[in-house]
Structure formats: structure tokens, C-alpha cells
XYZ file of C-alpha atoms in Angstrom:
107
model
C -14.283 -6.448 -13.866
C -10.854 -8.086 -13.982
C -9.573 -10.091 -11.028
C -6.928 -7.482 -10.138
C -9.646 -4.819 -10.051
C -11.744 -6.949 -7.672
C -8.792 -7.433 -5.319
C -7.951 -3.738 -5.586
C -11.535 -2.832 -4.645
C -11.505 -5.242 -1.694
C -8.255 -3.794 -0.319
C -9.489 -0.254 -0.938
C -12.663 -1.023 1.037
C -10.582 -2.348 3.943
C -8.498 0.838 3.925
C -11.591 3.036 3.826
C -13.050 1.250 6.857
C -9.784 1.588 8.767
C -9.327 5.261 7.947
C -12.905 6.350 8.599
C -13.271 4.467 11.876
C -9.711 4.590 13.220
C -9.987 0.828 13.783
C -7.189 -0.947 11.910
C -8.712 -4.421 12.310
C -9.836 -4.606 8.642
C -6.249 -4.274 7.391
C -4.907 -6.719 9.984
C -7.395 -9.527 9.291
C -6.087 -12.936 8.217
C -5.824 -13.169 4.462
C -5.253 -9.493 3.680
C -1.559 -10.001 2.934
C -2.446 -12.891 0.630
C -4.896 -10.583 -1.196
C -2.140 -7.980 -1.571
C 0.336 -10.588 -2.838
C -2.166 -11.908 -5.399
C -2.960 -8.360 -6.479
C 0.718 -7.637 -7.124
C 1.031 -10.826 -9.189
C -1.924 -9.862 -11.394
C -0.700 -6.417 -12.420
C -0.513 -6.301 -16.209
C 0.034 -2.670 -17.137
C 2.118 0.284 -15.948
C -1.048 2.039 -14.723
C -2.117 -1.058 -12.806
C 1.375 -1.495 -11.358
C 1.441 2.067 -10.039
C -2.100 1.827 -8.638
C -1.160 -1.429 -6.944
C 2.058 0.044 -5.519
C 0.062 3.018 -4.245
C -2.694 1.029 -2.549
C -0.118 -1.475 -1.287
C 1.797 1.370 0.311
C -1.344 2.622 2.030
C -2.281 -0.904 3.130
C 1.092 -1.516 4.757
C 1.176 2.008 6.219
C -2.210 1.348 7.867
C -1.065 -2.084 9.052
C 2.026 -0.467 10.560
C -0.190 1.961 12.483
C -2.386 -0.905 13.637
C 0.347 -3.316 14.700
C 3.667 -1.395 14.661
C 5.391 -4.126 12.653
C 8.565 -2.834 11.009
C 8.063 -5.229 8.090
C 4.898 -3.324 7.178
C 6.723 -0.007 7.545
C 9.536 -1.158 5.253
C 7.091 -2.527 2.677
C 5.152 0.763 2.762
C 8.372 2.732 2.259
C 9.365 0.555 -0.714
C 5.949 0.954 -2.352
C 5.708 4.684 -1.682
C 9.251 5.228 -2.989
C 8.132 3.852 -6.376
C 5.129 6.183 -6.259
C 7.229 9.176 -5.181
C 9.689 8.631 -8.040
C 6.763 8.386 -10.477
C 5.389 11.724 -9.246
C 2.428 10.447 -7.235
C 1.621 13.116 -4.629
C -0.666 11.086 -2.362
C 1.898 9.648 0.049
C 2.136 10.086 3.837
C 3.743 13.419 4.720
C 5.626 11.740 7.563
C 7.494 9.600 5.040
C 8.518 12.353 2.620
C 12.081 12.769 3.991
C 12.619 8.993 3.884
C 11.164 8.711 0.379
C 13.345 11.547 -0.899
C 16.413 9.856 0.558
C 15.418 6.496 -0.952
C 14.746 8.106 -4.339
C 18.153 9.774 -4.518
C 20.748 7.477 -2.983
C 23.834 9.204 -1.656
C 27.276 8.117 -2.792
């Protein structure tokens, strides 16, 4: 297993715990943002980049729900916009109007 896949699996496991329990502590723990940053640096293919953008969006979306930090919301929107443009359907419904607006800038 490549290093990016290990980091991806670790972040995915954190998200699973947060979603299934409703406790966002796993995505707010110290070090999780460093894991996400390292994961983004290790992306080496288009498929990996999109998977990383997708899980990064979900990570920051969950962090936003756990701590209401606008930086996490903005990072989630940026990541999900890339996914939305690429045709990935699994994005938060609440963000669809924002993503559509981001994807097609006006003026």
C-alpha cells in the first residue's frame, strides 16, 4: 500500500467514526490537518487527486459541523467544487447551490 493510500484510509476511518457516532472528535483531533496536508502533497495521479479532493471535502465538512470554523467550510467548498465540476455526485446537498455558483462564475 502506498503512503497516500495509508493516509487516505486513516482519514476515511476518522470520517466513518464521526458519521456513524455523530461525535466529530475524530476529525478534530490534533494532527488530522497535517495528515490531510501530507495526503494532498502525495497525490500522483488524476484519480488520486480527485479521491483526495473528495475525502478532503468530507473531512473539512465534518470538521465544520464539529467546530463551526469558517476556514473548514471554505476548504470544503473549494474541494467539493473541484469534485462537482468533475461530475462527482457524492457531495453535501446543502452545498449544491454554492458549488453550482462556484463552478460557473457570473460576469
